[in-house]
Short mmCIF file of C-alpha atoms and ligand atoms in Angstrom, two decimals:
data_model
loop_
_atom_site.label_atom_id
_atom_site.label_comp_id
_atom_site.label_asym_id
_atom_site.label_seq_id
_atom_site.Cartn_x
_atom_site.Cartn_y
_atom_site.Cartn_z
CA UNK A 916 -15.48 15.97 -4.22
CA UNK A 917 -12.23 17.37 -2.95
CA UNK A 918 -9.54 14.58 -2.14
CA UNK A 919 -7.27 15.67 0.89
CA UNK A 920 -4.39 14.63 2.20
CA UNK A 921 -5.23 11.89 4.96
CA UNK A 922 -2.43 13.13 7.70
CA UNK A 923 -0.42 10.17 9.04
CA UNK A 924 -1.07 8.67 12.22
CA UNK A 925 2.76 9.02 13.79
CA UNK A 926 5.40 11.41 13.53
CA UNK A 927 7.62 11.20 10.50
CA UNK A 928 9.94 10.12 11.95
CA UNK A 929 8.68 7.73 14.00
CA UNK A 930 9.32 4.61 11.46
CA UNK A 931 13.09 4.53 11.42
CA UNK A 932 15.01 2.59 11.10
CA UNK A 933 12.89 0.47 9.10
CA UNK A 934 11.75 3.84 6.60
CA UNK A 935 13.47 7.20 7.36
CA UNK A 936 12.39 10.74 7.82
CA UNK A 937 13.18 12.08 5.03
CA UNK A 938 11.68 9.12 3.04
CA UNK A 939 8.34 9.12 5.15
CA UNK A 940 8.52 13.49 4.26
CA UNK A 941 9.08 12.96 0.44
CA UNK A 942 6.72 10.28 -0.10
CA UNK A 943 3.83 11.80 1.98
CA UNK A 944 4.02 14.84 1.99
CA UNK A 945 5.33 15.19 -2.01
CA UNK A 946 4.49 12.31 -4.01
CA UNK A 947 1.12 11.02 -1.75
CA UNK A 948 0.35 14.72 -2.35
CA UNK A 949 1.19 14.82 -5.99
CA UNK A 950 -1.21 12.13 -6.76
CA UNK A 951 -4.33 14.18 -4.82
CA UNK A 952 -3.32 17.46 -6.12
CA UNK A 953 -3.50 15.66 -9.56
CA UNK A 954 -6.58 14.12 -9.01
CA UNK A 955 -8.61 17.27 -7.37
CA UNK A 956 -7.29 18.70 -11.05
CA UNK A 957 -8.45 16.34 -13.34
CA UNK A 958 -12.11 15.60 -12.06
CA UNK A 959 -14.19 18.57 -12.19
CA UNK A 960 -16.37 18.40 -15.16
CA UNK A 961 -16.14 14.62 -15.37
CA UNK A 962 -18.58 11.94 -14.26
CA UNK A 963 -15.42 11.07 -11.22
CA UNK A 964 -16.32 14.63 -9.86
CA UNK A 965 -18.63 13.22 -7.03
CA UNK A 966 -17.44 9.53 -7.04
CA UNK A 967 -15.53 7.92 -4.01
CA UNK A 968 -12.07 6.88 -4.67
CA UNK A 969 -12.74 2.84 -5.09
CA UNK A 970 -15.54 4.33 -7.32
CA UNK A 971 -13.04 5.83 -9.59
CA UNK A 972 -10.27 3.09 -9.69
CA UNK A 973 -13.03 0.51 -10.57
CA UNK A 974 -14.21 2.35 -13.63
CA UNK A 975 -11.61 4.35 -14.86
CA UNK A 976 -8.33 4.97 -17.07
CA UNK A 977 -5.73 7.21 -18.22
CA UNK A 978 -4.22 9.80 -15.93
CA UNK A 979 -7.69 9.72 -13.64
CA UNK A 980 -7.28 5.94 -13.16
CA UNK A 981 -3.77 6.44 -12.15
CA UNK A 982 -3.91 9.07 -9.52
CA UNK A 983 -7.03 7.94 -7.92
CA UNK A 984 -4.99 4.30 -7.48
CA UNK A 985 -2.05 6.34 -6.33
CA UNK A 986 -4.44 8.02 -3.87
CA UNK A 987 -6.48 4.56 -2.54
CA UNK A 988 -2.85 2.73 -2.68
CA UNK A 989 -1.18 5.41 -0.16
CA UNK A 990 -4.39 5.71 2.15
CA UNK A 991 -3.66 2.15 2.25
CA UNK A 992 -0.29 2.16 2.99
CA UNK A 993 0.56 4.63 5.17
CA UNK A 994 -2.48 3.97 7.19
CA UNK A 995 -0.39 -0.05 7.81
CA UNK A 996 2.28 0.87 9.89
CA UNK A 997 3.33 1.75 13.82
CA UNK A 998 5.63 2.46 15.55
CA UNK A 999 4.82 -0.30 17.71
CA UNK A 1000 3.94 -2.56 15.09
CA UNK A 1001 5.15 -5.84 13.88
CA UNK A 1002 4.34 -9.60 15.72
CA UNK A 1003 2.17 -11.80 14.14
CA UNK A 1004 -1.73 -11.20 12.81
CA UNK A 1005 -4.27 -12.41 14.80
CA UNK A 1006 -7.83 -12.67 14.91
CA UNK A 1007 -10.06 -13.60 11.84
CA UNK A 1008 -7.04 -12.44 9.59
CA UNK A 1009 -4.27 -14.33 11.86
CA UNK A 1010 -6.35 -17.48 11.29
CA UNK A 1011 -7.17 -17.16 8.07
CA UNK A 1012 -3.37 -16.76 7.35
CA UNK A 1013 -2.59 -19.67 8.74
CA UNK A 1014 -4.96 -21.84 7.39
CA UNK A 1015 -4.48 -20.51 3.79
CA UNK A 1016 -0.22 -20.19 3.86
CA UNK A 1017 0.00 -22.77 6.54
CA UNK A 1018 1.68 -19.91 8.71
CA UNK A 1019 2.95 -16.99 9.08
CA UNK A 1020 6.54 -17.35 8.03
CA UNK A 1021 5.25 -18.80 4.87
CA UNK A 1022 2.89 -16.13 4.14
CA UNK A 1023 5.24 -13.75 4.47
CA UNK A 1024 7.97 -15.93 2.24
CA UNK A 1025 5.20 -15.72 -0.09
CA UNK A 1026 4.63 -12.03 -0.08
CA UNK A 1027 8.16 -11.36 -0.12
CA UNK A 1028 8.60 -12.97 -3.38
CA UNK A 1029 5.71 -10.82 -4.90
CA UNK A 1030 7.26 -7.68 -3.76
CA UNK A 1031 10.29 -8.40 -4.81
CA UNK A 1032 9.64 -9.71 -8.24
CA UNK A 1033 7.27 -6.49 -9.32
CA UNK A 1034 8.86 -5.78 -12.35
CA UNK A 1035 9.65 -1.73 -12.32
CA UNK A 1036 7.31 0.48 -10.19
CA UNK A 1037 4.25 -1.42 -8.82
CA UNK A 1038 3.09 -2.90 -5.42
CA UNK A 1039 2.24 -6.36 -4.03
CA UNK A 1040 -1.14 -6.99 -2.41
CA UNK A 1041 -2.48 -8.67 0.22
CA UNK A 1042 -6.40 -8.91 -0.84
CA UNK A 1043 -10.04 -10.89 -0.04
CA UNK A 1044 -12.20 -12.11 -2.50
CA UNK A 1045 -16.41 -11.97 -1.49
CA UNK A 1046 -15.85 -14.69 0.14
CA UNK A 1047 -13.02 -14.17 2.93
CA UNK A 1048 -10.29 -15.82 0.48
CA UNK A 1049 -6.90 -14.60 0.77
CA UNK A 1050 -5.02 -13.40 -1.99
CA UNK A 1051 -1.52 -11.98 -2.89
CA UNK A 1052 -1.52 -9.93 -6.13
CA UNK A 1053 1.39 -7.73 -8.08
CA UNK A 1054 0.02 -4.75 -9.39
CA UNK A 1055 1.82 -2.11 -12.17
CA UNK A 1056 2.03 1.43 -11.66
CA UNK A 1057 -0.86 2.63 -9.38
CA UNK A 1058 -3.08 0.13 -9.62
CA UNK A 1059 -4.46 -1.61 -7.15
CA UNK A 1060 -6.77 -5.28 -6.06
CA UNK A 1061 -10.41 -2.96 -5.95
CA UNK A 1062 -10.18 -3.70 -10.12
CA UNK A 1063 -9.96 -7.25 -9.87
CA UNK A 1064 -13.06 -7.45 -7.64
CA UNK A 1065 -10.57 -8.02 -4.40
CA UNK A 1066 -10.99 -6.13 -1.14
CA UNK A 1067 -7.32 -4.89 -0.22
CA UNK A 1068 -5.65 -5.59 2.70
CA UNK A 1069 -2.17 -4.63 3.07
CA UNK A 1070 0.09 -2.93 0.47
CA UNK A 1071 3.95 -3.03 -0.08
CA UNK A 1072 5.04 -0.02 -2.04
CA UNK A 1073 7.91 -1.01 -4.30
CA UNK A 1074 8.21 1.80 -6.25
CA UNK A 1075 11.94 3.13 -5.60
CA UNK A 1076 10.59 6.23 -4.33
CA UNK A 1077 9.51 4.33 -1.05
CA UNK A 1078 12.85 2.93 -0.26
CA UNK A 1079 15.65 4.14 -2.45
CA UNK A 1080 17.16 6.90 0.27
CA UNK A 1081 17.14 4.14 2.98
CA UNK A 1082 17.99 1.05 0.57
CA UNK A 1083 19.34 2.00 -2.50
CA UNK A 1084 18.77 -0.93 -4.99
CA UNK A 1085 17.91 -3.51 -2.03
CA UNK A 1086 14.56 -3.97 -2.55
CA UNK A 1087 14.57 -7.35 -0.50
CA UNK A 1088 16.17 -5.76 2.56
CA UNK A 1089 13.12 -3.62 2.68
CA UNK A 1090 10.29 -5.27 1.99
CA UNK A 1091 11.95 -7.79 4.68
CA UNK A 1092 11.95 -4.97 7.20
CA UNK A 1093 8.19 -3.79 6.76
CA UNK A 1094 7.04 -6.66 9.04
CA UNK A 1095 8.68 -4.92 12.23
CA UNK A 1096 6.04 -2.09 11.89
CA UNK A 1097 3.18 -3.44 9.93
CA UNK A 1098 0.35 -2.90 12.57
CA UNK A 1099 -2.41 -5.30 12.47
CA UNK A 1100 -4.83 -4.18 14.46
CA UNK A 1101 -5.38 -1.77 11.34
CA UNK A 1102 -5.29 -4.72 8.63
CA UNK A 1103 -7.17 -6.97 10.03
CA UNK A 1104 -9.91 -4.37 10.45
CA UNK A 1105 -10.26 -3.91 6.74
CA UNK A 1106 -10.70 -8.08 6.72
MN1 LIG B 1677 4.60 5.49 -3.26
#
């Protein structure tokens, strides 16, 4: 299987002020890339050659195991956000929320502090187990809820790469801002 580059859904621009151009252009279009160009590289001749991307993160390790999470964690994340996104959940997922956090505003206090306190490069989860459970989760590196048995929902990218230009060192300022364009419609259909 050839991975490609999934293209993004808005203009690069479109995400300011909460992420800038430049930041949506580097971390799309070079290090999203990277991590397929990587991948379609080390495959061929292995048993990953034909596998699916969850396929791969589930079973295996090394450089494979991180650029197919790199890969599943950017369709993920990029995939999250609009323009016009932001609000509050609702549906199945909205509900669920509140009946597992309480609300919304404690979800996302919740969250926050995941994100915040990934040690290094990493990402905080939103996930479901089998049975429609929520979940938050702090991953290292690339990996991502898919080898804990979780189905993930949204993903916070806290590598500095995704905020550093716009941010510098304030990680908490920008994981704070994500909620204005988190869309969703698109989360909750993964629920
Ligand atoms: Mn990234």
């Amino acid at each position: 299987m050839k991975f490609e580059l999934p293209a993004l859904p808005y203009e690069t621009g479109a995400l300011e002020p909460v992420i800038g151009k430049q930041t949506v252009e580097l971390h799309h279009g070079k290090h999203f890339q990277a991590y397929i160009t990587n991948l379609n590289n080390l495959v061929p001749g292995t048993k990953y050659e034909n596998m699916d991307l969850i396929s791969i993160v589930k079973d295996s390790d090394g450089p494979i195991f991180n650029n197919a999470g790199q890969a599943l964690n950017h369709e993920i994340y990029f995939s999250s956000f609009s323009p016009n996104g932001g609000g509050e959940p609702v549906g199945k997922l909205g509900e669920a929320i509140n009946a597992q956090f309480g609300d919304f505003e404690n979800f996302k206090k919740e969250f926050n502090a995941a994100a915040v306190s990934v040690f290094g490069s990493g990402w905080a989860w939103l996930a479901s187990d089998a049975d429609g459970k929520l979940v938050i989760t702090k991953e290292p590196n690339g990996s991502n809820p898919v080898v804990k048995g979780l189905k993930p929902l949204l993903g916070f990218d806290v590598w500095e790469h995704a905020y550093y230009l716009d941010y510098q060192n304030r990680r908490p300022d920008h994981v704070n801002a994500l909620w204005n364009i988190i869309d969703w419609k698109a989360v909750d259909s993964r629920y």
